[in-house]
């Protein structure tokens, strides 16, 4: 997929969501938008850009600018002096954006597209902007907390929540989602989750959806968006039915429980964490399982109280 077209499509989704007054959502999607073999329609590639720095002109740089702008690192719309995003020139604004990206992901802030930076960009990740949500850093002798919340820190006013599954949700994936809710309940000291008598009556509505499903966050088939969940107190969580899902770690498949834990975190009000071990870290890979980490637990307790 051409990243320029993909980014334009994402911008359209954001515009639609704002018009509908939709709450903030988290959209997990694969790095196929930035595949090294097909970064742009004119033959550029992420791999070919490795080693690029300020002053270089290389195919695909324009797409990289769009990528960094989408995730909050390049505020080109607010800067009248910024270069045209479609230009393939590595300008000063892009160097600043790359450094900002490297700092966020704890990489060496050189402003150069070195191998660690290219590898991070290529990872599957969440579609929410990294730099919109407020970051909390708590320094102590033992811990550094890197959790975050949605703007305004929305949260639920009660701890007893119900959840239900849509009519097309595969029954074999219900158990892993049940387990994901159990993981959050066990550590929260606040939440209890139970199945609702009906899907429509549930506080949290979980379903499998395909392509444009009416919420302003259209899926794009296999290899694109994985899932998305809305912040409190919307309660919707959608998995892309066209993706490869598994129970447990399987090469080329995404573990349902791991993705569900991440998405439930967003349902409860957590944003992304800069802690790579946290389930709320923005990237998630296929063929792996992942669970709650200390940073996730600290974030939830900071939002709701111990």
Coordinates of C-alpha atoms in Angstrom, one line a residue:
X1 CA 0.0 0.0 0.0
X2 CA 1.3 3.5 -0.8
X3 CA 2.0 5.2 2.5
X4 CA 1.0 8.6 1.2
X5 CA -2.5 7.2 0.3
X6 CA -2.6 5.3 3.6
X7 CA -1.9 8.5 5.6
X8 CA -4.5 10.5 3.7
X9 CA -6.9 7.7 4.5
X10 CA -6.0 7.9 8.2
X11 CA -6.4 11.7 8.1
X12 CA -9.9 11.2 6.6
X13 CA -10.7 8.8 9.4
X14 CA -9.6 11.4 12.1
X15 CA -11.6 14.1 10.3
X16 CA -14.7 11.9 10.2
X17 CA -14.3 11.0 13.9
X18 CA -14.0 14.6 15.0
X19 CA -17.2 15.5 13.1
X20 CA -19.0 12.7 14.8
X21 CA -17.6 13.8 18.2
X22 CA -16.2 10.3 18.7
X23 CA -14.0 9.7 21.7
X24 CA -10.3 9.0 21.2
X25 CA -9.6 5.5 19.9
X26 CA -6.6 3.3 19.7
X27 CA -6.1 1.6 16.3
X28 CA -3.6 -1.2 16.2
X29 CA -2.1 -1.7 12.8
X30 CA 0.8 -3.5 11.2
X31 CA 3.9 -1.8 9.8
X32 CA 2.9 -2.9 6.3
X33 CA 2.3 0.9 5.8
X34 CA 6.1 1.1 6.1
X35 CA 7.3 -2.1 4.6
X36 CA 10.9 -1.9 3.5
X37 CA 10.0 -3.4 0.2
X38 CA 7.2 -1.0 -0.7
X39 CA 7.3 2.2 1.2
X40 CA 6.1 4.5 -1.6
X41 CA 4.6 4.2 -5.0
X42 CA 7.7 5.6 -6.7
X43 CA 10.0 2.8 -5.7
X44 CA 11.3 4.2 -2.4
X45 CA 11.7 1.9 0.6
X46 CA 12.3 2.2 4.3
X47 CA 15.4 0.0 3.9
X48 CA 16.8 2.3 1.2
X49 CA 16.5 5.3 3.5
X50 CA 18.6 3.7 6.2
X51 CA 21.6 6.0 6.9
X52 CA 19.8 9.1 5.6
X53 CA 20.4 12.4 7.3
X54 CA 19.8 16.1 6.9
X55 CA 20.6 17.3 3.4
X56 CA 19.9 14.0 1.7
X57 CA 17.2 13.6 -1.0
X58 CA 15.9 10.1 -1.3
X59 CA 12.7 8.5 -2.5
X60 CA 10.3 7.8 0.4
X61 CA 11.3 10.7 2.6
X62 CA 8.0 12.4 1.9
X63 CA 6.2 9.3 3.2
X64 CA 8.4 9.3 6.3
X65 CA 7.4 12.9 6.9
X66 CA 3.7 11.9 6.7
X67 CA 4.3 9.0 9.1
X68 CA 6.0 11.2 11.7
X69 CA 3.4 13.8 11.3
X70 CA 0.6 11.3 11.9
X71 CA 2.2 10.2 15.2
X72 CA 2.7 13.6 16.5
X73 CA 6.4 14.3 15.8
X74 CA 6.2 16.7 12.9
X75 CA 3.8 19.7 13.4
X76 CA 3.8 20.8 9.8
X77 CA 0.3 22.2 9.8
X78 CA 1.3 24.6 12.6
X79 CA 4.6 25.6 11.0
X80 CA 4.2 27.8 7.9
X81 CA 8.0 27.5 7.3
X82 CA 8.0 23.7 7.1
X83 CA 8.9 22.1 3.8
X84 CA 6.3 20.4 1.6
X85 CA 5.6 17.0 3.1
X86 CA 5.6 15.4 -0.4
X87 CA 9.2 16.5 -1.0
X88 CA 11.8 13.8 -0.6
X89 CA 14.3 16.1 0.9
X90 CA 15.6 15.5 4.5
X91 CA 15.2 19.0 5.8
X92 CA 15.9 20.5 9.2
X93 CA 12.3 20.0 10.4
X94 CA 12.5 16.3 9.6
X95 CA 15.8 16.1 11.5
X96 CA 14.1 17.6 14.6
X97 CA 11.2 15.2 14.2
X98 CA 13.5 12.1 13.9
X99 CA 15.4 13.2 17.0
X100 CA 12.1 13.6 18.9
X101 CA 11.0 10.1 17.8
X102 CA 14.4 8.7 18.9
X103 CA 14.1 10.3 22.3
X104 CA 10.6 8.9 22.8
X105 CA 11.7 5.3 22.0
X106 CA 14.9 5.7 24.0
X107 CA 17.2 5.5 21.0
X108 CA 20.4 7.5 20.3
X109 CA 19.0 10.9 19.3
X110 CA 21.2 11.5 16.3
X111 CA 18.6 12.7 13.9
X112 CA 19.9 10.1 11.4
X113 CA 17.9 7.2 10.2
X114 CA 20.2 4.6 11.7
X115 CA 19.4 0.9 11.9
X116 CA 17.7 1.0 15.4
X117 CA 15.4 3.8 14.3
X118 CA 14.5 2.1 11.0
X119 CA 13.8 -1.1 12.9
X120 CA 11.5 0.7 15.4
X121 CA 9.6 2.4 12.6
X122 CA 9.1 -1.0 10.9
X123 CA 7.5 -2.6 13.9
X124 CA 3.8 -3.3 14.2
X125 CA 2.3 -0.6 16.4
X126 CA -0.7 1.2 17.6
X127 CA -2.4 3.9 15.5
X128 CA -2.8 6.4 18.3
X129 CA -0.4 9.4 18.3
X130 CA 2.5 8.9 20.6
X131 CA 2.7 12.6 21.6
X132 CA -0.9 13.6 22.2
X133 CA -1.4 11.9 25.5
X134 CA 0.1 13.2 28.7
X135 CA 3.2 11.4 30.0
X136 CA 3.8 10.7 33.7
X137 CA 7.3 10.1 34.9
X138 CA 7.7 9.0 38.5
X139 CA 11.3 8.8 39.6
X140 CA 12.3 6.8 42.7
X141 CA 15.1 4.5 43.7
X142 CA 13.5 1.5 42.2
X143 CA 11.1 2.5 39.4
X144 CA 10.5 4.8 36.5
X145 CA 6.8 4.9 35.5
X146 CA 6.2 5.7 31.8
X147 CA 2.4 5.2 31.6
X148 CA 0.1 7.8 30.1
X149 CA -3.6 8.7 29.9
X150 CA -5.9 10.1 27.2
X151 CA -6.3 13.9 27.0
X152 CA -8.4 15.0 30.0
X153 CA -7.8 11.6 31.7
X154 CA -11.3 10.2 31.1
X155 CA -12.3 7.3 33.3
X156 CA -15.2 5.2 34.5
X157 CA -17.2 6.5 37.5
X158 CA -17.8 3.0 38.8
X159 CA -15.8 -0.2 39.1
X160 CA -18.4 -2.8 38.2
X161 CA -18.6 -3.2 34.5
X162 CA -20.2 -5.7 32.2
X163 CA -19.1 -6.8 28.8
X164 CA -20.7 -8.6 25.9
X165 CA -19.7 -10.1 22.5
X166 CA -21.3 -9.3 19.2
X167 CA -23.1 -12.0 17.3
X168 CA -20.3 -12.6 14.8
X169 CA -17.5 -12.8 17.5
X170 CA -15.9 -16.3 17.2
X171 CA -16.8 -18.4 20.3
X172 CA -13.3 -19.9 20.5
X173 CA -11.8 -16.4 21.2
X174 CA -14.2 -15.6 24.0
X175 CA -12.1 -17.4 26.6
X176 CA -8.9 -15.5 25.9
X177 CA -10.8 -12.2 26.2
X178 CA -12.3 -13.4 29.5
X179 CA -8.8 -14.1 30.7
X180 CA -7.7 -10.6 29.6
X181 CA -10.4 -9.0 31.7
X182 CA -9.4 -11.2 34.6
X183 CA -5.8 -10.0 34.4
X184 CA -6.9 -6.4 34.8
X185 CA -9.4 -7.2 37.5
X186 CA -6.8 -9.0 39.5
X187 CA -4.4 -6.1 39.7
X188 CA -6.7 -3.1 39.8
X189 CA -8.2 -3.3 43.3
X190 CA -11.1 -1.5 41.8
X191 CA -12.7 -3.2 38.8
X192 CA -14.8 -6.3 38.5
X193 CA -16.0 -7.5 35.1
X194 CA -18.9 -9.8 34.4
X195 CA -20.7 -10.9 31.3
X196 CA -23.8 -8.9 30.4
X197 CA -27.2 -10.5 29.8
X198 CA -27.1 -9.0 26.3
X199 CA -24.6 -7.5 24.0
X200 CA -26.6 -4.3 23.6
X201 CA -26.9 -3.9 27.4
X202 CA -23.2 -4.3 28.1
X203 CA -21.0 -1.4 29.2
X204 CA -18.2 -2.8 27.1
X205 CA -19.1 -4.1 23.6
X206 CA -16.7 -6.4 21.9
X207 CA -17.1 -7.5 18.3
X208 CA -15.3 -8.7 15.1
X209 CA -15.7 -6.2 12.3
X210 CA -14.6 -5.8 8.7
X211 CA -13.6 -2.8 6.5
X212 CA -15.8 0.2 7.1
X213 CA -18.0 -0.7 10.1
X214 CA -19.5 2.7 10.8
X215 CA -17.3 4.1 13.6
X216 CA -15.0 6.3 11.6
X217 CA -12.1 3.8 12.0
X218 CA -12.4 1.5 8.9
X219 CA -10.3 -1.6 8.9
X220 CA -8.5 -2.3 5.6
X221 CA -8.3 -6.1 5.4
X222 CA -5.5 -8.5 6.3
X223 CA -2.1 -6.9 7.0
X224 CA -3.6 -3.6 8.1
X225 CA -5.5 -2.5 11.2
X226 CA -5.6 -5.1 13.9
X227 CA -8.1 -3.7 16.4
X228 CA -9.2 -0.5 18.1
X229 CA -10.8 0.5 21.3
X230 CA -12.4 3.7 22.5
X231 CA -11.6 5.6 25.7
X232 CA -14.0 5.8 28.7
X233 CA -16.9 5.8 28.7
X234 CA -17.6 4.7 25.2
X235 CA -16.9 1.1 25.7
X236 CA -16.5 -0.2 22.1
X237 CA -13.7 -2.7 21.2
X238 CA -13.4 -4.0 17.7
X239 CA -11.1 -6.7 16.3
X240 CA -10.4 -6.9 12.6
X241 CA -12.0 -10.2 11.4
X242 CA -9.6 -10.3 8.4
X243 CA -6.5 -10.7 10.5
X244 CA -4.8 -13.9 11.6
X245 CA -5.7 -14.5 15.2
X246 CA -4.5 -17.3 17.5
X247 CA -4.7 -18.5 21.1
X248 CA -1.1 -18.4 22.3
X249 CA 2.0 -17.7 20.3
X250 CA 2.0 -18.8 16.7
X251 CA 4.3 -17.5 13.9
X252 CA 2.4 -15.1 11.7
X253 CA -0.6 -14.9 14.0
X254 CA -1.5 -12.4 16.7
X255 CA -2.3 -13.7 20.2
X256 CA -5.9 -12.7 21.0
X257 CA -5.3 -12.4 24.8
X258 CA -2.3 -10.2 24.4
X259 CA -4.1 -7.8 22.0
X260 CA -7.2 -7.9 24.2
X261 CA -5.2 -6.9 27.3
X262 CA -3.8 -3.9 25.5
X263 CA -7.2 -2.8 24.1
X264 CA -8.9 -3.2 27.5
X265 CA -6.3 -0.9 28.9
X266 CA -7.5 1.7 26.5
X267 CA -11.1 1.0 27.4
X268 CA -10.2 1.7 31.0
X269 CA -8.4 5.0 30.1
X270 CA -4.8 4.1 29.7
X271 CA -2.8 5.6 26.8
X272 CA 0.6 4.3 25.6
X273 CA 3.6 3.6 27.8
X274 CA 7.2 4.2 26.9
X275 CA 8.2 1.1 28.8
X276 CA 8.9 -1.6 26.2
X277 CA 7.9 -4.4 28.7
X278 CA 4.5 -2.8 29.3
X279 CA 1.4 -4.2 27.6
X280 CA 0.5 -0.6 26.8
X281 CA 3.7 -0.1 24.8
X282 CA 2.7 1.1 21.3
X283 CA 4.2 -1.9 19.4
X284 CA 3.1 -5.5 19.3
X285 CA 4.5 -8.3 17.2
X286 CA 3.0 -11.4 15.8
X287 CA 4.0 -14.8 17.2
X288 CA 4.4 -13.6 20.7
X289 CA 2.4 -13.4 23.9
X290 CA 2.6 -10.5 26.4
X291 CA 1.0 -9.6 29.7
X292 CA 0.7 -6.9 32.3
X293 CA 3.9 -5.2 33.6
X294 CA 4.5 -3.1 36.7
X295 CA 4.1 0.1 34.6
X296 CA 0.7 -0.9 33.4
X297 CA -0.5 -1.6 37.0
X298 CA 1.0 1.7 38.3
X299 CA -0.8 3.6 35.5
X300 CA -4.2 2.1 36.3
X301 CA -3.8 2.7 40.0
X302 CA -2.7 6.3 39.4
X303 CA -5.9 6.9 37.4
X304 CA -8.3 5.1 39.7
X305 CA -6.6 4.8 43.1
X306 CA -5.1 1.7 44.6

